[in-house]
Amino acid sequence: MADCEGVIDLKASEAIIKCLLEEQVDTVFGYPGGYILNVYDALRRSKINHILVRQEQAAAHSASGYARVSGKVGVCIATSGPGATNLITGIATAYMDSIPMVIFTGQVKSSLIGRDVFQEADITGATESFTKHSYLVKNANELPRIIKDAFYIASTGRPGPVLIDLPDDIQSEEIEFKYPDTVDIRGYKPTTTGHMGQIKRAVKAIEKSSRPLIIAGGGVILAKARAELLRFVEKTGIPVVHTLMGKGALPSQNPHYVGMIGTHGFAEANMAMAKADLLIFIGARIADRAWGGVGDKIPKSVKIIHIDIDPAEIGKNVGTQIPLVGDAKYILTEMTEKIGKLDNSQWLSEIQASKKPQKSGSSDRVEPKYAVRLLSDKLNDNAVLVADVGQNQIWAARNFEDRPNRHFLTSGGLGTMGYALPASVGAKIAEPERQVVAVVGDGGFQMSIQELGTIAANNLGIKIILFNNSRLGMVRELQERRFGKTTEVFLDKNPDFIKLCSAYGIEGIRVNNNSELEKALEVAIEKEGPFLVECLVDPTESTL
Amino acid sequence: MKRHVLSVLVENQSGVLSRVSGLFSRRGYNIDSLSVGETEDPKVSRMTIVVRGDDHILEQIKKQLNKLIDVIKVVELDPEQSVFRELALIKVKTNMTTRASVIEIVDIFRANIVDVAADTLTVEMTGDEAKIEAFIALMDSYGIAEIVRTGLTALQRGNKAIKNLNEI
């Protein structure tokens, strides 16, 4: 097809790689298999870096970690059937935290779909409720348009994962390739600029309020609106609390910073929520974990402004008087411009005065809250901390100091154990110059322990802080509280993690108590390659 | 709970019906009926969905539908400003003595008999829900062998139309 400008004949698998290059993709995470061979063959001949994970779920988590640190779309690839179904937890994790991702899966030949042949699974059907969109490609010529749309859908509006299922025969078809310049999806026109009338109403409400409070969610970070939030706060003096996903929205040292809300948040942050006369939610879903322990204390008379790029989030969990649909970066900029300088110092100092010093436990073993604080002090200003799920997540979230260029990653929505190790792989590959630390428990570590292979093979200088209490600590706590007895939470027969890492060629130190900790952290940070710091923690250690 | 009729324009592609119906089941919304078919533009299908819920649920349903990439437009139809119709086929048990009276009722309802057998009559009727319900209730005493209903389908009255797809 030489007569049409810019159109070339290309094998579909080659076209897919060309599309990825057009989208500035330089790294993909994946695991090959029988029905994705064509794509891998094209990948082999390209300059795109492929990271071979050890199980497909890790490919999705790594792509997610990569996306969150780089701000780009994360890409992962797996084969059909079990390859695709292994991705599922990773896709759902990304969906709940609104992470931009494009997922390619192999599929059996088009003519065999629906016959339950070897390694066939309906992956678009299975992921329907936790992908932003998905495609089962039926016509190879539509691939460039589909991939262009997929990257656009994944990265705009409220970001999310988009899956493209590629039947084997489609991958090897010859197509007329031209990458589209523009996107026009009639059913998808995300609102980015806020409604000016609503912005003015919000500004007026803030100026009239006497105890306004900002609740920053993950949307502030996804919108790359941290600087805009800071400017808004500096001009208005409004105190800021945050959700788990909103950790990092405002540096912890900022005088307006109060702390994390919710069931695992700080009392003063929840108290501020209950006392405020105006709540300004920014990019927060206000799900049960954030609203828990405080929602019922909030008087009905409180005014609520809810800023979110997803209109469906507004009014879903809490009612609102002033809905503001749009991009947090844009809206905060507009509001900062329109609002007068306010004095909220009395309200702020009232909240700050209620702050209690953090409890420090007394333990013969390593005290995890102290350990995270010490770690935080030792790390650079632009370090990335990836927390797993369980007690370790809360220890990390409550004690890791947020600085303007730091990143805190965790599975906040789905709460996926095993997230931290593979996500830290993605983070380290996205920005190799930054320190990347995975904070894990002995339960979650073993859910993704095979990724030590990926870390070792790529010599990724990830530091693993393992809090080993030989328990599923958070479940143990929940059981004690609700049933008085514990069951199936005992991991006393854990392997020797130092030896295990050593088998992968990864060095490590076991830390028995607080006094040995500082030296171990220094060694870990000093070392070039990956390193394990195994902290032995009392099995009865509490989350809060 | 109040009944609402939504008219939803979607891309005429495979997978759309599953996405829409899946949304209702997984978010726990109650759905009375759903009918779907091609429109004047073969690339667009129109779904008529009858749902039950309070204003809060209805708003969420509309927003969640709008989030689906394949959904082009969602409009709630005002019963005063719209024509609602449903088609039902009703197979009524009849014998020599009852047949005539069944036919009489069919005529009153302006329905049609589309099939006759020795001991059944199949009636085709179109109308709003109340009319169909009334007819079914009357037929009950004769004995109903089978019923099939299409679910509600609807259009706005007059020159109102859900259009200009590319401008929305």
XYZ file of C-alpha atoms in Angstrom, chain A:
544
model
C 0.000 0.000 0.000
C 2.459 2.603 -1.160
C -0.102 5.038 -2.515
C -1.428 6.040 0.873
C 0.863 8.406 2.744
C 2.667 6.922 5.711
C 1.080 3.488 5.332
C 3.392 0.480 5.379
C 2.779 -3.257 5.195
C 3.740 -4.904 8.455
C 3.193 -8.066 10.424
C 0.740 -7.324 13.238
C 3.211 -8.339 15.954
C 5.758 -5.908 14.484
C 3.046 -3.287 14.367
C 2.360 -3.774 18.087
C 6.017 -3.056 18.889
C 5.955 -0.026 16.600
C 2.892 1.240 18.455
C 4.690 0.792 21.796
C 7.623 2.818 20.492
C 5.214 5.515 19.318
C 3.887 5.610 22.891
C 7.460 6.089 24.226
C 7.448 2.687 25.926
C 10.995 1.650 26.760
C 10.351 -1.143 29.268
C 7.786 -3.922 29.488
C 7.310 -6.601 32.148
C 6.236 -10.056 31.123
C 6.375 -13.782 30.852
C 6.231 -15.539 27.474
C 4.173 -18.541 26.440
C 2.729 -20.410 23.479
C 0.161 -17.909 22.255
C 2.218 -14.746 22.538
C 5.272 -16.033 20.648
C 4.809 -13.687 17.695
C 4.857 -10.623 19.930
C 7.952 -11.866 21.753
C 9.744 -12.486 18.471
C 9.056 -8.910 17.419
C 10.050 -7.700 20.886
C 13.369 -9.560 20.614
C 14.293 -7.515 17.563
C 13.308 -4.193 19.127
C 15.133 -1.866 21.493
C 12.412 -2.222 24.133
C 13.716 -3.610 27.407
C 11.814 -6.708 28.538
C 11.975 -7.681 32.205
C 11.294 -11.373 32.705
C 9.390 -11.818 35.953
C 9.007 -15.155 37.704
C 5.199 -15.243 37.804
C 2.726 -13.160 35.789
C 1.093 -11.450 38.767
C 4.459 -9.845 39.395
C 4.500 -8.497 35.833
C 1.338 -6.542 36.569
C 2.593 -5.257 39.950
C 5.962 -4.318 38.427
C 4.228 -2.416 35.626
C 2.182 -0.668 38.316
C 5.261 0.302 40.352
C 6.904 1.494 37.158
C 3.886 3.616 36.236
C 3.599 5.201 39.671
C 7.215 6.279 39.838
C 7.728 7.246 36.189
C 4.320 8.847 35.685
C 4.072 6.955 32.405
C 1.809 4.089 31.384
C 3.072 0.720 32.671
C 3.034 -2.159 30.205
C 2.938 -5.896 30.865
C 2.599 -8.959 28.674
C 1.531 -12.535 29.339
C 0.397 -15.539 27.398
C -3.144 -16.900 27.185
C -4.942 -19.012 29.796
C -2.983 -19.319 33.061
C -0.618 -16.514 32.020
C -3.555 -14.179 31.666
C -5.415 -15.377 34.762
C -2.265 -14.985 36.865
C -2.323 -11.299 35.930
C -5.780 -10.835 37.380
C -4.847 -9.851 40.950
C -2.308 -7.386 39.589
C -4.861 -5.834 37.244
C -7.467 -5.534 40.002
C -4.846 -3.966 42.281
C -4.023 -1.359 39.631
C -7.705 -0.697 38.965
C -8.507 -0.008 42.615
C -5.595 2.439 42.879
C -6.258 4.035 39.448
C -2.878 3.172 37.944
C -2.379 3.716 34.189
C -1.494 0.390 32.608
C -1.809 -1.390 29.278
C -1.865 -5.179 29.455
C -1.286 -7.444 26.467
C -2.392 -11.055 26.673
C -2.017 -13.828 24.126
C -5.150 -15.696 23.156
C -5.793 -18.936 21.278
C -6.489 -18.764 17.552
C -9.634 -16.831 16.677
C -11.238 -19.923 15.141
C -10.719 -21.883 18.371
C -12.110 -19.279 20.800
C -14.988 -20.726 22.784
C -13.981 -24.346 22.343
C -12.095 -24.659 25.650
C -8.864 -25.578 23.914
C -5.464 -25.806 25.626
C -4.620 -22.642 27.566
C -7.817 -20.850 26.647
C -9.384 -18.450 29.139
C -11.897 -15.656 28.615
C -9.659 -12.939 30.029
C -11.653 -9.942 28.781
C -14.695 -11.464 30.471
C -12.823 -12.311 33.642
C -11.373 -8.814 34.031
C -14.473 -6.934 32.924
C -15.269 -5.452 36.310
C -11.742 -4.229 37.072
C -10.379 -2.947 33.805
C -11.132 0.573 32.642
C -11.652 -0.943 29.214
C -10.645 -4.032 27.272
C -10.383 -5.286 23.716
C -10.483 -8.736 22.176
C -8.870 -8.016 18.817
C -10.816 -9.526 15.928
C -9.369 -7.591 13.033
C -5.599 -7.100 12.903
C -5.980 -3.890 10.901
C -7.660 -2.264 13.896
C -4.595 -2.828 16.118
C -2.941 0.601 15.685
C -6.224 2.344 16.501
C -6.891 0.028 19.456
C -3.417 0.521 20.949
C -3.572 4.297 20.470
C -6.974 4.382 22.170
C -5.817 2.010 24.932
C -2.900 4.238 25.947
C -5.143 7.286 25.817
C -7.856 5.670 27.937
C -5.336 4.271 30.441
C -3.577 7.594 31.024
C -6.324 10.227 30.832
C -9.272 11.061 33.043
C -9.167 8.750 36.014
C -6.295 6.450 35.017
C -6.672 2.694 35.003
C -5.682 -0.585 33.388
C -6.708 -1.376 29.799
C -6.361 -4.921 28.493
C -5.768 -5.995 24.891
C -6.327 -9.693 24.150
C -4.433 -10.859 21.045
C -5.461 -14.110 19.337
C -2.479 -16.036 17.989
C -3.500 -15.793 14.314
C -4.100 -12.035 14.594
C -0.500 -11.517 15.754
C 0.943 -12.977 12.553
C -1.377 -11.296 10.047
C -0.033 -8.741 7.583
C -1.611 -5.340 8.084
C -1.479 -1.887 6.536
C 0.143 0.064 9.318
C -0.200 3.725 10.080
C -0.191 4.997 13.639
C -3.140 7.326 14.199
C -2.248 10.925 15.094
C -5.339 11.641 17.079
C -7.850 9.970 19.340
C -11.580 10.458 19.071
C -13.670 8.100 21.176
C -17.243 9.403 21.209
C -18.133 7.622 24.438
C -15.055 8.866 26.285
C -14.522 12.578 26.819
C -13.076 13.074 30.318
C -13.630 16.459 31.932
C -10.325 17.959 32.998
C -11.092 21.620 33.564
C -13.454 22.247 36.414
C -16.722 24.109 35.985
C -15.884 27.774 36.609
C -19.141 28.472 38.452
C -18.493 25.569 40.791
C -14.910 26.678 41.382
C -16.219 30.113 42.410
C -18.795 28.511 44.711
C -16.067 26.406 46.294
C -13.837 29.432 46.799
C -16.693 31.368 48.404
C -17.508 28.467 50.722
C -13.871 28.205 51.798
C -13.651 31.947 52.458
C -16.804 31.799 54.567
C -15.799 28.764 56.599
C -14.016 29.047 59.911
C -12.633 25.510 60.213
C -11.894 24.221 56.698
C -9.945 20.984 56.248
C -8.386 19.421 53.158
C -8.526 15.647 52.788
C -5.969 14.742 50.139
C -6.332 11.402 48.360
C -4.304 9.452 45.836
C -5.767 11.633 43.098
C -3.480 14.511 44.133
C -0.445 12.336 43.450
C -1.866 10.802 40.252
C -2.674 14.290 38.940
C 0.916 15.346 39.747
C -0.650 18.166 41.735
C 1.585 18.102 44.813
C 3.123 21.508 44.051
C -0.313 23.008 43.344
C -1.655 21.676 46.635
C 1.313 23.175 48.457
C 0.699 26.617 46.889
C -3.007 26.454 47.720
C -2.265 25.516 51.314
C 0.359 28.226 51.688
C -2.074 30.874 50.508
C -5.064 29.697 52.528
C -3.437 28.208 55.606
C -5.874 25.296 55.531
C -4.754 22.213 57.482
C -4.316 19.001 55.510
C -5.094 15.400 56.393
C -4.742 12.552 53.921
C -5.875 9.021 53.098
C -3.473 6.096 52.770
C -3.267 6.638 49.010
C -2.863 10.366 49.593
C 0.298 9.839 51.613
C 2.907 12.133 50.127
C 0.411 14.724 48.854
C 1.893 17.220 51.330
C 5.321 16.879 52.983
C 5.065 15.753 56.631
C 7.237 18.657 57.791
C 4.885 21.257 56.353
C 3.281 23.232 59.204
C -0.187 22.545 57.737
C 0.341 18.798 57.666
C -1.799 16.952 60.218
C -1.630 13.256 59.335
C -3.396 10.215 57.999
C -7.113 9.653 58.647
C -9.171 6.494 58.958
C -9.170 3.279 60.906
C -5.365 3.210 60.945
C -4.887 6.939 60.953
C -3.948 9.376 63.685
C -6.392 10.517 66.340
C -5.663 14.204 65.695
C -6.382 13.770 61.978
C -9.702 12.042 62.655
C -10.466 14.644 65.325
C -9.847 17.444 62.828
C -12.335 15.778 60.464
C -14.956 15.688 63.203
C -14.401 19.324 64.206
C -14.187 20.886 60.748
C -17.076 22.935 59.357
C -15.957 22.451 55.762
C -14.361 19.326 54.297
C -12.520 19.634 50.991
C -11.960 16.181 49.504
C -9.402 16.179 46.699
C -9.021 12.994 44.670
C -10.237 10.803 47.503
C -12.839 8.041 47.225
C -13.535 8.126 50.955
C -13.964 4.370 51.160
C -14.570 2.509 54.410
C -10.971 2.448 55.624
C -10.652 6.220 55.360
C -14.137 6.987 56.644
C -14.072 4.311 59.355
C -13.899 5.511 62.921
C -14.674 9.080 61.902
C -17.626 9.095 59.484
C -20.228 8.761 62.225
C -18.648 11.593 64.234
C -19.007 14.127 61.459
C -22.010 16.386 62.038
C -24.673 16.522 59.336
C -24.236 20.291 59.167
C -20.715 20.054 57.750
C -20.281 21.408 54.249
C -18.482 19.221 51.734
C -16.588 20.182 48.601
C -15.575 17.143 46.571
C -12.991 17.494 43.827
C -12.545 14.413 41.625
C -11.829 13.677 37.988
C -14.322 10.805 38.116
C -17.889 12.131 38.390
C -19.050 8.724 39.672
C -16.935 9.134 42.820
C -18.787 12.282 43.774
C -21.754 11.416 45.933
C -20.931 7.688 45.897
C -19.756 7.308 49.487
C -20.538 10.713 51.011
C -23.015 13.365 50.028
C -21.619 16.684 48.828
C -22.882 20.244 48.477
C -20.265 21.434 46.011
C -19.200 18.806 43.478
C -16.216 19.767 41.351
C -15.403 17.417 38.502
C -11.985 17.863 36.966
C -8.252 17.512 37.201
C -6.918 18.370 40.680
C -3.915 20.173 39.205
C -6.095 22.496 37.156
C -8.706 23.089 39.840
C -6.152 23.791 42.584
C -4.388 26.280 40.320
C -7.659 28.060 39.564
C -8.731 28.093 43.191
C -5.363 29.432 44.353
C -5.701 32.268 41.873
C -9.259 33.146 42.843
C -9.060 32.829 46.602
C -8.037 35.638 48.908
C -5.353 35.200 51.520
C -6.970 33.540 54.516
C -6.040 33.230 58.147
C -6.700 29.768 59.502
C -3.886 29.890 62.026
C -6.049 29.593 65.119
C -7.843 26.513 63.793
C -4.515 25.059 62.667
C -2.826 25.561 66.007
C -5.840 24.065 67.765
C -5.335 20.883 65.702
C -1.564 20.873 66.026
C -1.863 21.269 69.804
C -3.920 18.063 69.920
C -1.059 16.084 68.350
C 0.315 13.497 70.701
C 3.859 12.227 70.441
C 4.109 8.865 68.662
C 4.106 5.889 70.972
C 7.364 4.052 71.081
C 6.977 0.469 72.126
C 9.328 -1.396 74.343
C 10.389 -4.652 72.867
C 13.338 -6.978 73.299
C 13.246 -7.393 69.561
C 13.091 -4.847 66.760
C 10.407 -2.251 67.291
C 8.943 -1.754 63.768
C 7.636 1.797 64.247
C 11.041 2.914 65.448
C 12.635 0.955 62.614
C 10.619 2.773 59.933
C 11.393 6.162 61.511
C 15.089 5.339 61.584
C 14.935 4.076 58.009
C 13.138 7.251 56.967
C 15.883 9.394 58.534
C 18.610 7.442 56.755
C 17.019 7.547 53.289
C 17.506 10.249 50.691
C 15.058 13.057 50.042
C 13.875 11.335 46.873
C 13.658 7.769 48.116
C 10.801 5.460 47.097
C 9.237 3.320 49.792
C 7.032 0.450 48.679
C 4.958 -0.986 51.492
C 3.263 -4.371 51.339
C -0.034 -5.126 53.049
C -0.699 -5.985 56.659
C 0.833 -4.524 59.797
C 3.946 -3.556 57.824
C 1.820 -1.293 55.617
C 0.517 0.664 58.564
C 3.883 0.815 60.331
C 5.340 2.191 57.117
C 2.497 4.601 56.371
C 2.490 6.095 59.858
C 6.224 6.479 60.232
C 7.776 7.150 56.845
C 8.318 10.868 56.502
C 6.937 12.387 53.309
C 9.227 14.814 51.551
C 8.496 16.709 48.347
C 10.326 14.280 46.048
C 9.719 11.075 47.906
C 7.243 8.428 46.795
C 5.192 6.088 48.941
C 3.653 3.179 47.044
C 1.290 0.584 48.394
C -1.798 -1.377 47.413
C -4.311 0.882 49.111
C -7.582 -0.158 47.493
C -7.412 -3.892 46.961
C -4.932 -4.498 49.792
C -2.898 -7.052 47.886
C -0.298 -8.970 49.866
C 2.762 -9.667 47.754
C 2.553 -6.265 46.051
C 5.700 -4.672 47.446
C 8.473 -6.826 46.046
C 7.387 -6.786 42.375
C 6.218 -3.150 42.571
C 9.664 -2.166 43.869
C 11.157 -3.912 40.819
C 9.098 -1.625 38.588
C 10.002 1.441 40.664
C 13.734 0.693 40.559
C 13.704 0.086 36.819
C 11.781 3.318 36.246
C 14.293 5.371 38.231
C 17.489 3.402 38.902
C 19.204 6.380 40.517
C 16.690 6.621 43.345
C 16.761 4.526 46.491
C 13.951 1.963 46.431
C 12.988 0.171 49.630
C 10.430 -2.604 49.943
C 8.898 -2.922 53.404
C 7.348 -6.366 53.787
C 6.086 -8.797 56.385
C 6.995 -12.454 56.385
C 3.556 -13.333 54.994
C 3.511 -10.991 52.009
C 7.207 -11.529 51.304
C 6.501 -15.200 50.679
C 3.611 -14.395 48.351
C 6.051 -12.882 45.858
C 9.308 -14.389 47.036
C 10.013 -15.770 43.563
C 10.713 -12.187 42.463
C 14.029 -12.385 44.292
C 14.950 -14.121 41.030
C 14.005 -11.056 38.966
C 15.829 -8.773 41.396
C 18.967 -10.919 41.337
C 18.963 -11.466 37.568
C 18.781 -7.728 36.925
C 20.993 -6.822 39.888
C 18.423 -4.295 41.071
C 19.650 -2.406 44.120
C 16.383 -2.791 46.023
C 16.611 -2.837 49.811
C 14.163 -5.218 51.438
C 13.155 -4.476 55.008
C 11.491 -7.625 56.275
C 9.524 -7.434 59.513
C 9.493 -11.052 60.564
C 7.094 -11.723 63.425
C 6.467 -15.282 62.180
C 2.783 -14.383 62.105
C 0.155 -13.005 59.807
C 0.162 -10.161 62.277
C -2.822 -8.129 61.229
C -5.070 -11.166 60.888
C -3.876 -12.337 64.302
C -4.910 -8.988 65.756
C -8.318 -9.046 64.061
C -8.957 -12.579 65.284
C -8.026 -11.697 68.839
C -10.274 -8.680 68.805
C -13.282 -10.379 67.220
C -13.049 -14.001 68.315
C -10.626 -14.004 71.221
C -8.702 -16.877 69.637
C -6.249 -17.088 66.769
C -5.989 -19.651 64.030
C -3.911 -20.329 60.911
C -1.701 -17.273 61.336
C 1.405 -19.047 62.540
C 4.454 -19.020 60.312
C 6.916 -20.331 62.883
C 8.366 -22.761 60.359
C 9.451 -19.915 58.084
C 12.586 -20.623 56.066
C 15.887 -18.978 56.957
C 15.360 -15.833 54.864
C 19.037 -14.872 54.967
C 20.009 -18.251 53.520
C 17.183 -18.068 51.028
C 18.359 -14.692 49.740
C 21.899 -15.970 49.732
C 20.787 -18.792 47.401
C 19.716 -16.040 44.980
C 23.054 -14.285 45.504
C 21.435 -11.556 47.593
C 23.191 -10.475 50.774
C 21.400 -9.885 54.030
C 21.673 -9.169 57.737
C 19.432 -10.422 60.510
C 18.653 -7.804 63.142
C 17.621 -9.069 66.563
C 16.891 -5.820 68.361
C 16.811 -2.038 68.055
C 20.463 -1.613 68.991
C 21.649 -3.600 65.958
C 19.357 -1.802 63.546
C 21.193 1.396 62.689
C 24.358 -0.355 61.586
C 22.406 -2.860 59.489
C 20.459 -0.110 57.700
C 23.670 1.761 56.995
C 25.256 -1.340 55.479
C 22.141 -2.033 53.409
C 21.987 1.501 52.048
C 25.722 1.599 51.426
C 25.792 -1.605 49.345
C 25.381 -1.252 45.624
C 23.123 -4.261 44.896
C 19.993 -5.726 46.467
C 20.051 -6.282 50.211
C 17.824 -7.872 52.840
C 17.464 -6.513 56.358
C 15.504 -9.083 58.314
C 14.113 -7.528 61.482
C 12.952 -10.010 64.090
C 9.739 -8.635 65.553
C 7.814 -9.735 68.612
C 4.829 -11.871 67.472
C 2.528 -9.837 69.732
C 3.578 -6.465 68.317
C 0.510 -4.312 67.588
C -0.367 -2.375 64.451
C -1.043 0.964 66.122
